[in-house]
Coordinates of C-alpha atoms and ligand atoms in Angstrom, one line a residue:
M1 CA 0.0 -0.2 0.0
T2 CA 1.3 3.7 -1.0
T3 CA 0.3 6.9 1.2
T4 CA 0.9 10.1 0.1
A5 CA 0.5 13.7 1.3
S6 CA -3.2 15.0 1.1
T7 CA -3.9 19.2 0.8
S8 CA -5.3 19.0 4.1
G9 CA -1.6 16.9 5.0
V10 CA -3.0 13.3 6.5
P11 CA -1.8 11.0 4.8
V12 CA -4.4 8.8 1.8
V13 CA -3.6 5.4 0.8
A14 CA -3.0 6.4 -3.3
H15 CA -4.1 3.9 -4.5
I16 CA -7.9 5.5 -4.1
D17 CA -7.6 7.9 -6.7
A18 CA -5.1 5.8 -9.3
P19 CA -6.4 5.1 -12.7
I20 CA -8.3 1.6 -13.6
E21 CA -5.7 -1.0 -14.4
P22 CA -5.7 -3.3 -16.2
Y23 CA -7.8 -6.5 -16.3
D24 CA -6.5 -9.8 -16.1
L25 CA -6.2 -11.2 -19.4
D26 CA -6.7 -7.5 -20.5
A27 CA -5.2 -8.0 -24.0
E28 CA -7.2 -11.0 -24.7
I29 CA -10.7 -9.0 -23.3
A30 CA -10.1 -5.7 -25.3
L31 CA -9.4 -8.0 -28.0
A32 CA -13.0 -9.9 -27.0
L33 CA -14.7 -6.7 -26.7
T34 CA -14.2 -5.1 -29.9
R35 CA -15.6 -8.1 -31.9
V36 CA -18.9 -8.1 -29.7
Q37 CA -18.9 -3.9 -29.2
H38 CA -22.4 -3.6 -32.3
H39 CA -23.9 -6.5 -31.1
T40 CA -24.2 -5.3 -27.2
M41 CA -25.8 -2.8 -24.4
V42 CA -23.8 -3.9 -21.0
T43 CA -20.7 -2.6 -19.9
R44 CA -17.2 -2.5 -20.9
H45 CA -16.2 -4.0 -17.5
R46 CA -19.3 -6.9 -16.3
L47 CA -18.4 -7.6 -20.3
A48 CA -14.9 -8.0 -19.1
A49 CA -16.0 -10.0 -15.8
T50 CA -18.4 -12.0 -18.3
Y51 CA -15.4 -12.9 -19.9
Q52 CA -13.1 -13.4 -17.2
I53 CA -15.7 -15.7 -15.7
A54 CA -16.6 -18.2 -18.6
A55 CA -12.5 -18.2 -19.2
F56 CA -12.2 -18.9 -14.8
A57 CA -15.5 -21.7 -15.6
E58 CA -14.0 -22.9 -18.9
R59 CA -10.3 -23.0 -17.1
S60 CA -11.3 -25.6 -13.8
G61 CA -13.3 -27.1 -15.6
L62 CA -16.9 -26.6 -14.1
R63 CA -19.3 -28.8 -15.1
G64 CA -22.8 -27.4 -17.2
S65 CA -24.1 -25.0 -20.0
F66 CA -23.5 -20.9 -20.8
V67 CA -27.1 -19.3 -20.6
E68 CA -28.1 -16.0 -20.8
C69 CA -32.0 -15.1 -20.1
G70 CA -31.9 -12.1 -21.7
T71 CA -29.3 -11.6 -24.5
W72 CA -30.7 -9.0 -27.3
K73 CA -28.3 -9.0 -29.8
G74 CA -26.4 -11.1 -27.9
G75 CA -22.5 -9.2 -27.5
A76 CA -22.4 -10.4 -23.7
S77 CA -23.4 -14.4 -25.0
G78 CA -20.2 -13.5 -27.3
M79 CA -18.3 -12.7 -24.7
M80 CA -19.2 -16.4 -22.8
A81 CA -18.5 -17.4 -26.8
L82 CA -14.8 -16.5 -27.1
A83 CA -13.8 -17.4 -24.0
S84 CA -14.9 -20.7 -24.2
V85 CA -13.5 -20.4 -27.3
R86 CA -9.8 -19.8 -26.0
H87 CA -9.6 -21.3 -22.7
G88 CA -11.9 -24.4 -23.1
S89 CA -13.1 -26.4 -26.9
A90 CA -16.2 -24.6 -28.2
S91 CA -18.1 -27.3 -26.5
R92 CA -20.4 -26.0 -24.2
D93 CA -23.7 -25.9 -25.0
L94 CA -24.9 -22.2 -25.1
H95 CA -28.8 -21.7 -23.8
L96 CA -29.8 -18.0 -24.7
F97 CA -33.3 -16.5 -23.7
D98 CA -35.0 -13.2 -25.2
S99 CA -38.8 -12.6 -26.5
F100 CA -36.7 -10.9 -29.6
V101 CA -39.7 -7.7 -28.5
D102 CA -39.4 -4.9 -27.2
M103 CA -38.8 -4.9 -22.9
C104 CA -42.3 -5.8 -21.5
V105 CA -43.6 -3.3 -19.5
P106 CA -42.7 -2.9 -15.7
D107 CA -44.6 -2.9 -12.8
E108 CA -44.6 1.0 -11.3
T109 CA -45.4 -0.4 -7.6
L110 CA -42.3 -3.1 -8.0
D111 CA -39.5 -1.6 -10.9
G112 CA -38.4 1.7 -9.6
E113 CA -38.5 5.4 -10.9
I114 CA -36.1 5.2 -13.3
A115 CA -37.5 1.7 -15.5
V116 CA -40.6 3.5 -14.9
A117 CA -38.9 6.9 -16.9
Q118 CA -38.2 5.0 -19.4
A119 CA -41.4 3.4 -20.4
R120 CA -43.4 6.5 -20.3
A121 CA -40.4 7.8 -22.0
T122 CA -40.8 5.0 -25.1
P123 CA -43.9 6.6 -28.2
G124 CA -45.1 3.0 -28.4
L125 CA -46.3 2.7 -24.6
T126 CA -50.2 1.2 -23.7
G127 CA -51.8 1.2 -20.8
P128 CA -50.9 0.6 -17.4
L129 CA -47.5 -0.2 -15.9
D130 CA -48.7 -3.3 -14.7
G131 CA -45.5 -5.9 -15.3
T132 CA -47.9 -7.8 -18.1
L133 CA -45.8 -9.0 -20.8
R134 CA -46.4 -7.0 -23.6
P135 CA -43.7 -5.3 -25.0
M136 CA -43.2 -1.6 -25.7
T137 CA -43.1 -1.4 -28.6
G138 CA -40.0 1.3 -29.6
F139 CA -38.9 1.1 -25.6
Y140 CA -34.3 -0.1 -27.9
E141 CA -35.8 1.8 -30.5
P142 CA -32.5 4.4 -29.3
L143 CA -30.2 1.2 -29.3
G144 CA -31.6 0.3 -33.2
G145 CA -34.0 -1.7 -32.8
H146 CA -34.8 -4.9 -30.6
G147 CA -32.4 -7.6 -30.8
T148 CA -33.5 -10.7 -33.3
P149 CA -32.2 -14.5 -33.0
E150 CA -30.6 -13.5 -36.9
D151 CA -28.6 -11.3 -34.6
V152 CA -27.1 -12.7 -31.7
R153 CA -26.5 -16.3 -34.5
A154 CA -25.1 -13.9 -37.1
L155 CA -22.6 -13.4 -34.2
L156 CA -22.3 -16.6 -32.4
C157 CA -22.1 -18.7 -35.7
D158 CA -20.6 -16.6 -38.0
E159 CA -18.9 -13.8 -36.9
I160 CA -17.0 -16.3 -33.8
A161 CA -17.4 -19.5 -35.7
Y162 CA -18.8 -20.9 -32.3
P163 CA -20.4 -24.3 -33.5
A164 CA -24.3 -23.7 -34.8
D165 CA -25.1 -27.1 -33.2
R166 CA -23.9 -26.1 -29.8
V167 CA -26.1 -22.9 -29.8
H168 CA -30.0 -23.1 -28.7
I169 CA -31.3 -19.8 -28.7
H170 CA -35.3 -20.2 -26.9
E171 CA -37.1 -18.0 -28.4
G172 CA -39.9 -16.6 -26.1
W173 CA -41.2 -14.6 -23.2
F174 CA -39.1 -16.2 -20.3
Q175 CA -42.4 -17.2 -18.5
D176 CA -43.3 -19.3 -21.6
T177 CA -40.2 -20.8 -22.5
L178 CA -37.4 -21.0 -18.9
V179 CA -39.3 -24.2 -18.1
P180 CA -40.1 -26.7 -20.5
A181 CA -36.0 -26.1 -21.4
R182 CA -34.4 -27.0 -17.8
E183 CA -34.4 -30.3 -19.7
S184 CA -32.4 -29.7 -22.4
I185 CA -30.3 -27.5 -20.4
G186 CA -29.6 -30.0 -17.7
E187 CA -26.9 -28.5 -15.1
I188 CA -25.2 -25.1 -15.8
A189 CA -21.7 -23.3 -15.2
V190 CA -22.7 -20.1 -15.7
L191 CA -26.0 -18.1 -15.2
R192 CA -25.7 -15.0 -16.6
L193 CA -29.5 -12.6 -16.2
D194 CA -29.7 -9.5 -17.7
T195 CA -33.3 -8.6 -17.4
D196 CA -33.8 -5.5 -16.1
F197 CA -37.5 -5.8 -14.6
Y198 CA -38.7 -7.5 -11.1
A199 CA -41.4 -10.6 -12.9
G200 CA -38.4 -11.8 -14.4
T201 CA -35.5 -11.7 -12.5
L202 CA -37.4 -13.2 -10.1
Y203 CA -38.9 -16.1 -12.6
C204 CA -35.7 -16.7 -13.7
L205 CA -33.9 -17.5 -10.5
E206 CA -36.6 -19.2 -9.5
S207 CA -36.5 -21.4 -12.1
L208 CA -32.4 -22.1 -12.7
F209 CA -31.2 -21.0 -9.9
D210 CA -30.6 -25.0 -8.3
L211 CA -29.7 -25.4 -11.6
V212 CA -26.4 -23.7 -11.9
V213 CA -24.1 -26.6 -9.6
S214 CA -21.9 -26.5 -6.5
G215 CA -18.8 -23.6 -7.2
G216 CA -21.4 -22.6 -10.5
F217 CA -21.9 -18.3 -11.0
V218 CA -24.7 -16.5 -11.2
I219 CA -23.9 -13.1 -12.4
F220 CA -27.0 -9.7 -12.6
D221 CA -25.8 -6.9 -15.0
D222 CA -29.0 -5.0 -13.4
Y223 CA -28.6 -5.2 -9.6
G224 CA -27.7 -1.7 -9.0
C225 CA -29.5 -0.2 -12.2
Y226 CA -33.5 -1.3 -12.0
E227 CA -34.9 -1.2 -8.7
G228 CA -36.6 -4.3 -9.3
C229 CA -34.3 -7.0 -10.0
R230 CA -32.5 -5.6 -7.0
R231 CA -35.6 -6.4 -5.1
A232 CA -36.5 -9.5 -6.4
V233 CA -32.7 -10.8 -6.1
D234 CA -32.8 -9.8 -2.3
E235 CA -36.2 -11.2 -2.2
F236 CA -35.1 -15.2 -4.0
L237 CA -31.5 -14.6 -1.6
T238 CA -33.6 -14.6 2.0
T239 CA -34.5 -17.6 0.4
V240 CA -31.2 -20.0 -0.4
T241 CA -29.5 -22.1 2.3
P242 CA -27.1 -20.5 2.7
P243 CA -26.2 -17.5 2.2
H244 CA -24.4 -16.2 -0.7
F245 CA -22.2 -13.1 -1.1
L246 CA -23.4 -10.3 -3.9
N247 CA -19.3 -9.8 -5.7
H248 CA -19.3 -5.9 -7.1
I249 CA -18.8 -6.1 -10.3
D250 CA -19.5 -2.2 -11.3
A251 CA -22.4 0.4 -10.4
E252 CA -24.4 -1.9 -11.1
G253 CA -23.0 -5.9 -11.6
R254 CA -22.3 -8.2 -9.7
Y255 CA -22.1 -12.2 -9.2
L256 CA -22.5 -14.7 -6.9
I257 CA -21.0 -18.1 -6.4
K258 CA -23.3 -20.9 -6.6
R259 CA -21.9 -22.4 -2.4
Ligands
SAM1 C1 -31.0 -5.4 -21.4 S1 -31.6 -6.6 -23.0 C2 -29.8 -7.5 -22.9 C3 -28.5 -7.1 -23.1 C4 -27.9 -7.9 -23.7 N1 -26.9 -8.9 -22.5 C5 -26.4 -7.7 -24.1 O1 -25.0 -7.9 -23.7 O2 -27.0 -6.1 -24.4 C6 -32.5 -6.9 -21.8 C7 -33.2 -8.3 -23.0 O3 -34.5 -9.3 -22.1 C8 -35.2 -9.3 -22.7 N2 -36.3 -9.4 -21.6 C9 -37.0 -9.0 -20.4 N3 -37.1 -9.6 -19.7 C10 -37.7 -10.5 -20.8 C11 -38.8 -11.6 -20.4 N4 -39.2 -11.6 -19.6 N5 -38.4 -13.1 -21.4 C12 -37.9 -12.6 -22.1 N6 -37.3 -11.6 -22.8 C13 -37.2 -10.0 -22.1 C14 -35.7 -7.8 -23.7 O4 -36.1 -8.4 -24.7 C15 -34.1 -7.1 -23.6 O5 -33.6 -8.6 -25.8

């Protein structure tokens, strides 16, 4: 630890103000980011953490699939695929879930101010903010539109050359697709939840958490961003024993290691 004198003369720990240092696996991550950047809305820190976690899963021989709920155009899933190519043998099954329409409406009693403000700013919003599975048409327009299975395949199978028979795209609302897919998913090594709102997040945890192997990872992309996501995670984790510590990725992202 290095200390320097502050203006008040009281020594301060120098590393608090230090610039962000390179990530572990920095060069690989920088390259991976250039390959997925047009397919993702996720921050650099969270993409880097996703890569590091998937790489660790490969190097340590963790059993199970890589799963993402909320893929949009496939960028974060692409980071897991790239880590699997580089640190494994690209033989992980990737199970990718998304409605591939615009985001569903939030529940104004559960999802918090940011979600409500974003919903109200959406031109195609109709009806109450009651958390029902109705797409808010135009929600992703500022980002070039909602994702499609073709966007995801173009990145994973064409650009990254991940084996197409290992890429399983489950199109539809989580509430319709997750439970029927449980058997085909089997064990999960990494579960990445990028689901934004309360109902979807809670449903994903209730449907898939038990499939995550001991020592496996659950990544929460939106914990620090959407109140509903945080509420769902906190609520779900109170039902799990032993307790799980949420590790910090950045202001919004968290992950846990299943005990
Ligand atoms: C923030 S985006 C995902 C971003 C993506 N991981 C990336 O790399 O940029 C959230 C995605 O979750 C999907 N989604 C949210 N709730 C859903 C639900 N209940 N069922 C299916 N898809 C849902 C949305 O359609 C959207 O594509």
